Short mmCIF file of C-alpha atoms and ligand atoms in Angstrom, two decimals:
data_model
loop_
_atom_site.label_atom_id
_atom_site.label_comp_id
_atom_site.label_asym_id
_atom_site.label_seq_id
_atom_site.Cartn_x
_atom_site.Cartn_y
_atom_site.Cartn_z
CA UNK T 7 0.43 0.23 0.02
CA UNK T 8 1.57 3.32 -0.54
CA UNK T 9 0.23 6.40 1.18
CA UNK T 10 -2.64 8.98 0.04
CA UNK T 11 -0.45 12.03 0.55
CA UNK T 12 -2.07 14.53 2.58
CA UNK T 13 -1.69 18.05 0.92
CA UNK T 14 -1.67 20.95 3.58
CA UNK T 15 -0.76 23.61 1.36
CA UNK T 16 -3.42 22.82 -0.84
CA UNK T 17 -5.57 22.84 2.20
CA UNK T 18 -4.75 26.18 3.87
CA UNK T 19 -5.02 27.99 0.21
CA UNK T 20 -8.22 27.59 0.74
CA UNK T 21 -8.80 28.10 4.28
CA UNK T 22 -7.28 31.96 3.39
CA UNK T 23 -9.68 31.79 0.93
CA UNK T 24 -12.83 32.03 3.45
CA UNK T 25 -10.21 34.41 5.80
CA UNK T 26 -10.29 36.80 3.13
CA UNK T 27 -13.77 36.67 2.33
CA UNK T 28 -14.72 37.37 5.80
CA UNK T 29 -11.91 40.15 6.84
CA UNK T 30 -13.69 42.21 3.81
CA UNK T 31 -17.50 41.65 4.86
CA UNK T 32 -15.99 42.23 8.50
CA UNK T 33 -15.06 45.47 6.63
CA UNK T 34 -17.67 46.07 4.43
CA UNK T 35 -20.19 45.30 7.03
CA UNK T 36 -19.08 46.36 10.51
CA UNK T 37 -16.01 48.55 9.63
CA UNK T 38 -13.58 46.43 11.78
CA UNK T 39 -10.68 45.19 9.97
CA UNK T 40 -9.04 42.97 12.13
CA UNK T 41 -5.92 43.36 13.69
CA UNK T 42 -3.13 40.77 14.74
CA UNK T 43 -0.01 41.72 16.65
CA UNK T 44 2.65 39.59 16.52
CA UNK T 45 5.48 40.45 19.16
CA UNK T 46 8.95 38.66 19.23
CA UNK T 47 11.21 38.70 21.81
CA UNK T 48 15.20 37.97 20.77
CA UNK T 49 16.67 36.56 17.46
CA UNK T 50 16.45 32.53 16.99
CA UNK T 51 15.91 32.63 13.13
CA UNK T 52 13.90 29.49 12.85
CA UNK T 53 11.18 31.75 15.06
CA UNK T 54 11.89 35.20 12.73
CA UNK T 55 11.42 33.08 9.25
CA UNK T 56 8.12 32.15 10.94
CA UNK T 57 7.04 34.94 12.58
CA UNK T 58 7.48 37.27 9.02
CA UNK T 59 5.40 34.67 7.43
CA UNK T 60 2.54 35.93 9.96
CA UNK T 61 2.85 39.66 8.97
CA UNK T 62 2.91 38.93 5.74
CA UNK T 63 -0.04 36.22 5.46
CA UNK T 64 -1.60 39.03 7.40
CA UNK T 65 -1.71 41.84 5.34
CA UNK T 66 -2.92 39.46 2.35
CA UNK T 67 -6.10 38.67 3.59
CA UNK T 68 -6.67 42.31 4.23
CA UNK T 69 -5.99 41.89 8.12
CA UNK T 70 -4.15 44.80 9.59
CA UNK T 71 -0.70 43.47 11.13
CA UNK T 72 1.51 44.94 13.55
CA UNK T 73 5.26 43.31 14.60
CA UNK T 74 7.24 43.95 17.66
CA UNK T 75 11.19 43.27 18.12
CA UNK T 76 12.29 42.40 21.01
CA UNK T 77 16.26 42.22 21.93
CA UNK T 78 17.45 39.17 23.34
CA UNK T 79 17.92 42.00 26.65
CA UNK T 80 14.47 42.95 27.04
CA UNK T 81 13.27 42.20 30.46
CA UNK T 82 10.36 40.84 31.16
CA UNK T 83 8.42 43.73 32.66
CA UNK T 84 9.05 45.28 29.33
CA UNK T 85 7.60 42.55 27.65
CA UNK T 86 4.67 42.85 29.86
CA UNK T 87 3.99 46.00 29.52
CA UNK T 88 3.75 45.79 25.73
CA UNK T 89 1.36 43.07 25.98
CA UNK T 90 -1.06 45.07 27.98
CA UNK T 91 -0.94 48.71 25.44
CA UNK T 92 -1.43 45.77 22.49
CA UNK T 93 -4.43 44.77 25.44
CA UNK T 94 -6.22 48.25 25.72
CA UNK T 95 -5.66 48.92 22.23
CA UNK T 96 -8.82 48.53 19.92
CA UNK T 97 -8.19 48.18 16.38
CA UNK T 98 -5.66 44.72 17.67
CA UNK T 99 -7.76 41.61 18.64
CA UNK T 100 -5.17 38.93 18.38
CA UNK T 101 -1.93 39.34 20.26
CA UNK T 102 0.85 36.55 19.59
CA UNK T 103 3.46 36.30 21.44
CA UNK T 104 6.07 33.90 19.70
CA UNK T 105 7.67 31.00 21.72
CA UNK T 106 10.08 30.06 22.86
CA UNK T 107 10.78 33.81 25.36
CA UNK T 108 14.64 34.19 26.35
CA UNK T 109 14.99 32.16 29.21
CA UNK T 110 15.36 34.70 31.14
CA UNK T 111 11.48 35.97 30.59
CA UNK T 112 8.30 33.57 32.61
CA UNK T 113 6.85 32.37 29.52
CA UNK T 114 3.38 31.57 31.77
CA UNK T 115 4.05 35.68 32.90
CA UNK T 116 3.78 36.66 29.20
CA UNK T 117 0.58 34.31 28.62
CA UNK T 118 -1.04 35.05 31.40
CA UNK T 119 -1.49 38.71 30.93
CA UNK T 120 -3.05 38.75 27.72
CA UNK T 121 -6.43 39.68 27.94
CA UNK T 122 -8.36 36.61 26.79
CA UNK T 123 -10.34 37.28 24.49
CA UNK T 124 -7.42 38.13 22.08
CA UNK T 125 -5.91 34.74 22.88
CA UNK T 126 -5.18 33.54 19.46
CA UNK T 127 -2.81 30.91 20.33
CA UNK T 128 -5.28 29.32 22.39
CA UNK T 129 -2.59 29.37 25.13
CA UNK T 130 -4.35 31.20 28.36
CA UNK T 131 -6.12 29.33 30.89
CA UNK T 132 -9.40 30.70 31.00
CA UNK T 133 -9.22 29.69 26.28
CA UNK T 134 -7.74 26.95 27.37
CA UNK T 135 -10.60 26.23 29.55
CA UNK T 136 -13.74 27.44 27.09
CA UNK T 137 -11.41 25.12 25.10
CA UNK T 138 -12.82 22.43 27.70
CA UNK T 139 -15.44 22.15 27.63
CA UNK T 140 -16.95 24.18 24.33
CA UNK T 141 -16.94 27.44 24.58
CA UNK T 142 -17.06 29.36 21.43
CA UNK T 143 -13.38 31.10 21.44
CA UNK T 144 -9.97 30.77 19.54
CA UNK T 145 -8.94 27.25 18.72
CA UNK T 146 -5.61 25.97 19.07
CA UNK T 147 -4.21 26.28 16.18
CA UNK T 148 -1.43 23.84 15.05
CA UNK T 149 -4.23 21.27 16.86
CA UNK T 150 -6.84 23.57 14.40
CA UNK T 151 -4.99 23.26 11.89
CA UNK T 152 -4.79 18.82 11.85
CA UNK T 153 -8.14 18.65 12.94
CA UNK T 154 -10.35 20.57 9.43
CA UNK T 155 -7.09 18.01 7.75
CA UNK T 156 -9.00 14.87 9.53
CA UNK T 157 -12.12 16.56 8.76
CA UNK T 158 -11.10 16.55 4.39
CA UNK T 159 -9.82 13.29 4.60
CA UNK T 160 -11.77 11.18 6.45
CA UNK T 161 -15.04 13.40 6.81
CA UNK T 162 -16.95 12.31 10.55
CA UNK T 163 -14.51 10.73 13.30
CA UNK T 164 -16.89 9.39 14.89
CA UNK T 165 -15.57 6.46 16.47
CA UNK T 166 -12.39 6.67 15.22
CA UNK T 167 -9.62 5.92 17.52
CA UNK T 168 -7.15 8.41 18.07
CA UNK T 169 -3.83 7.90 19.84
CA UNK T 170 -1.85 11.34 20.28
CA UNK T 171 1.74 10.80 21.03
CA UNK T 172 2.91 14.44 23.46
CA UNK T 173 1.32 15.14 26.23
CA UNK T 174 2.45 19.32 25.54
CA UNK T 175 0.52 22.17 26.15
CA UNK T 176 0.84 23.92 22.39
CA UNK T 177 -1.26 20.27 21.07
CA UNK T 178 -0.95 17.49 22.14
CA UNK T 179 -2.72 18.28 25.87
CA UNK T 180 -5.61 20.20 23.23
CA UNK T 181 -5.17 17.94 20.51
CA UNK T 182 -6.74 15.11 22.14
CA UNK T 183 -9.91 18.13 23.90
CA UNK T 184 -10.35 18.34 20.11
CA UNK T 185 -11.02 15.00 19.04
CA UNK T 186 -12.80 13.54 22.08
CA UNK T 187 -15.00 16.48 20.66
CA UNK T 188 -15.58 15.02 17.51
CA UNK T 189 -16.51 11.62 19.31
CA UNK T 190 -12.86 9.96 18.58
CA UNK T 191 -11.42 7.51 21.75
CA UNK T 192 -8.16 9.44 22.26
CA UNK T 193 -5.03 7.51 23.28
CA UNK T 194 -2.93 9.67 25.32
CA UNK T 195 0.64 8.56 24.89
CA UNK T 196 4.44 10.34 25.83
CA UNK T 197 7.79 9.68 26.63
CA UNK T 198 6.97 7.04 29.12
CA UNK T 199 5.23 4.80 27.39
CA UNK T 200 4.58 1.75 28.05
CA UNK T 201 4.99 -0.66 24.60
CA UNK T 202 4.63 2.96 22.26
CA UNK T 203 4.19 0.86 19.14
CA UNK T 204 1.57 -1.42 20.22
CA UNK T 205 -0.24 1.40 21.20
CA UNK T 206 0.85 3.44 17.60
CA UNK T 207 -0.88 0.30 16.27
CA UNK T 208 -5.12 -0.04 17.66
CA UNK T 209 -5.01 3.83 15.95
CA UNK T 210 -7.12 4.89 12.74
CA UNK T 211 -5.44 7.81 13.79
CA UNK T 212 -2.38 8.99 14.60
CA UNK T 213 -1.52 12.20 15.64
CA UNK T 214 2.54 12.84 15.65
CA UNK T 215 3.33 15.51 18.58
CA UNK T 216 6.81 13.93 20.49
CA UNK T 217 9.17 16.40 18.38
CA UNK T 218 11.53 13.47 18.27
CA UNK T 219 12.95 12.93 14.03
CA UNK T 220 11.50 9.60 12.30
CA UNK T 221 11.22 8.82 16.17
CA UNK T 222 7.99 6.34 14.49
CA UNK T 223 8.69 3.41 12.56
CA UNK T 224 5.99 2.47 9.65
CA UNK T 225 5.65 -1.84 11.94
CA UNK T 226 4.24 0.73 14.29
CA UNK T 227 1.17 1.43 12.29
CA UNK T 228 -2.14 -0.05 11.14
CA UNK T 229 -2.63 -0.47 7.39
CA UNK T 230 -5.34 2.45 6.07
CA UNK T 231 -5.41 4.17 8.98
CA UNK T 232 -4.15 8.19 8.89
CA UNK T 233 -1.22 9.99 10.42
CA UNK T 234 -1.07 13.69 10.55
CA UNK T 235 2.75 14.01 11.69
CA UNK T 236 3.34 17.61 13.19
CA UNK T 237 6.99 17.18 13.89
CA UNK T 238 9.51 19.89 12.57
CA UNK T 239 12.56 18.60 13.56
CA UNK T 240 15.63 20.81 11.97
CA UNK T 241 18.63 18.44 11.43
CA UNK T 242 21.81 18.93 9.88
CA UNK T 243 22.33 17.68 6.13
CA UNK T 244 25.89 18.26 5.53
CA UNK T 245 25.40 16.01 1.74
CA UNK T 246 23.72 19.46 0.92
CA UNK T 247 26.85 21.80 1.26
CA UNK T 248 28.05 23.63 4.35
CA UNK T 249 25.89 24.79 6.78
CA UNK T 250 22.66 23.22 5.08
CA UNK T 251 20.08 21.61 7.16
CA UNK T 252 16.36 19.80 6.30
CA UNK T 253 13.08 18.91 7.99
CA UNK T 254 11.99 15.95 9.70
CA UNK T 255 8.30 14.67 10.86
CA UNK T 256 8.63 13.12 13.44
CA UNK T 257 7.39 10.62 11.98
CA UNK T 258 9.68 7.50 9.64
CA UNK T 259 8.57 8.94 5.51
CA UNK T 260 9.72 6.59 4.10
CA UNK T 261 8.36 2.75 6.34
CA UNK T 262 4.80 5.08 7.16
CA UNK T 263 3.82 5.67 3.33
CA UNK T 264 3.74 1.97 2.92
CA UNK T 265 1.44 1.36 5.28
CA UNK T 266 -1.07 3.98 5.90
CA UNK T 267 -3.97 5.51 4.57
CA UNK T 268 -3.48 8.43 4.10
CA UNK T 269 0.08 10.61 5.23
CA UNK T 270 0.83 14.42 6.20
CA UNK T 271 4.24 15.35 4.05
CA UNK T 272 7.14 16.94 6.39
CA UNK T 273 7.46 19.96 5.68
CA UNK T 274 4.11 20.35 3.41
CA UNK T 275 1.60 19.33 5.66
CA UNK T 276 0.64 20.62 9.55
CA UNK T 277 2.96 23.67 9.29
CA UNK T 278 0.86 25.65 6.11
CA UNK T 279 -2.40 25.17 8.35
CA UNK T 280 -1.16 26.22 11.39
CA UNK T 281 -0.82 30.10 9.95
CA UNK T 282 -3.96 30.13 8.68
CA UNK T 283 -5.53 28.96 11.77
CA UNK T 284 -3.90 31.88 14.00
CA UNK T 285 -5.41 34.34 10.80
CA UNK T 286 -8.62 32.35 11.15
CA UNK T 287 -9.10 32.44 14.87
CA UNK T 288 -7.58 36.35 14.35
CA UNK T 289 -11.03 36.46 13.13
CA UNK T 290 -12.69 34.68 15.50
CA UNK T 291 -11.68 36.72 18.07
CA UNK T 292 -12.57 40.22 16.15
CA UNK T 293 -16.06 38.86 15.20
CA UNK T 294 -16.55 37.89 19.15
CA UNK T 295 -14.85 41.55 20.37
CA UNK T 296 -17.32 43.23 18.29
CA UNK T 297 -20.38 40.82 19.51
CA UNK T 298 -21.25 39.27 16.09
CA UNK T 299 -21.05 35.28 15.51
CA UNK T 300 -17.71 34.02 14.62
CA UNK T 301 -17.53 32.43 11.31
CA UNK T 302 -18.53 28.01 11.26
CA UNK T 303 -16.22 27.71 9.04
CA UNK T 304 -13.55 28.03 10.05
CA UNK T 305 -13.85 26.27 12.60
CA UNK T 306 -13.35 22.74 11.31
N1 GUN U 420 6.54 28.95 19.05
C1 GUN U 420 6.18 27.75 18.24
N2 GUN U 420 4.56 27.90 17.37
C2 GUN U 420 3.56 28.61 17.77
C3 GUN U 420 2.77 28.63 17.91
O1 GUN U 420 2.07 28.03 17.68
N3 GUN U 420 2.00 30.27 19.61
C4 GUN U 420 3.73 30.96 19.56
N4 GUN U 420 3.48 32.01 20.33
N5 GUN U 420 4.83 30.18 19.12
C5 GUN U 420 4.92 29.39 18.60
#
């Protein structure tokens, strides 16, 4: 069997089309230009690339974009003051502080200062709680992107067994909540799980979000399963030239694609969906802040 390759780029393009339409309607019908502020502290090259992409796509959607680049030496208090200013800014409907922040800053303090109404990452305790009990609000970007890919691929997910490998706040925990909402049976596995290959072999859906390059092998996958690889592991690739790197997922694509029914590539699978979902969340928060129902076609 050779798996269908799930094309995240093309699904993200469709989603961006809907987002641009909603941004246009918010403007023409309600005089609202959705605004997203992105804060980056320090010079991590990977984060710089992501943040540039996020800001560029915000503008392409006809939305208002602000980017704040603070030096590596910025204090926690400086970041908090900026977040508070953005909380009060009526032109801003979404605030994203790119993680990781430098070690001398406690990211938990930053996150807890973001107004939950503008929390497009769905990181604040209030947003996480809303997600868990199914209240309207932003949904964690990468998990939302995974869910959209799964629904596009499989339709109704009801009754399917999903195994989530990885228990991070960013992906593992929120995707579990979303899959439960979809009536999946969900198993959460992690680095301490015993006989991980046996557990993964039970899955109709595998979500690999463990952060270890090519850890999940083809012989861990049930025939025909759908595999969503969230891993983005940048590794040295001297064969491509001095200083070159390449991206690897958490799944061993070569062997897994012989067994799975469908699989996301890295890059080009989950990644493009994550940024599109951030923009979708900005439409959602701009709507909710203004007392409007968020569009249902941005949720999944
Ligand atoms: N760093 C890596 N992924 C993310 C994300 O989704 N949001 C933020 N704020 N930082 C990140």
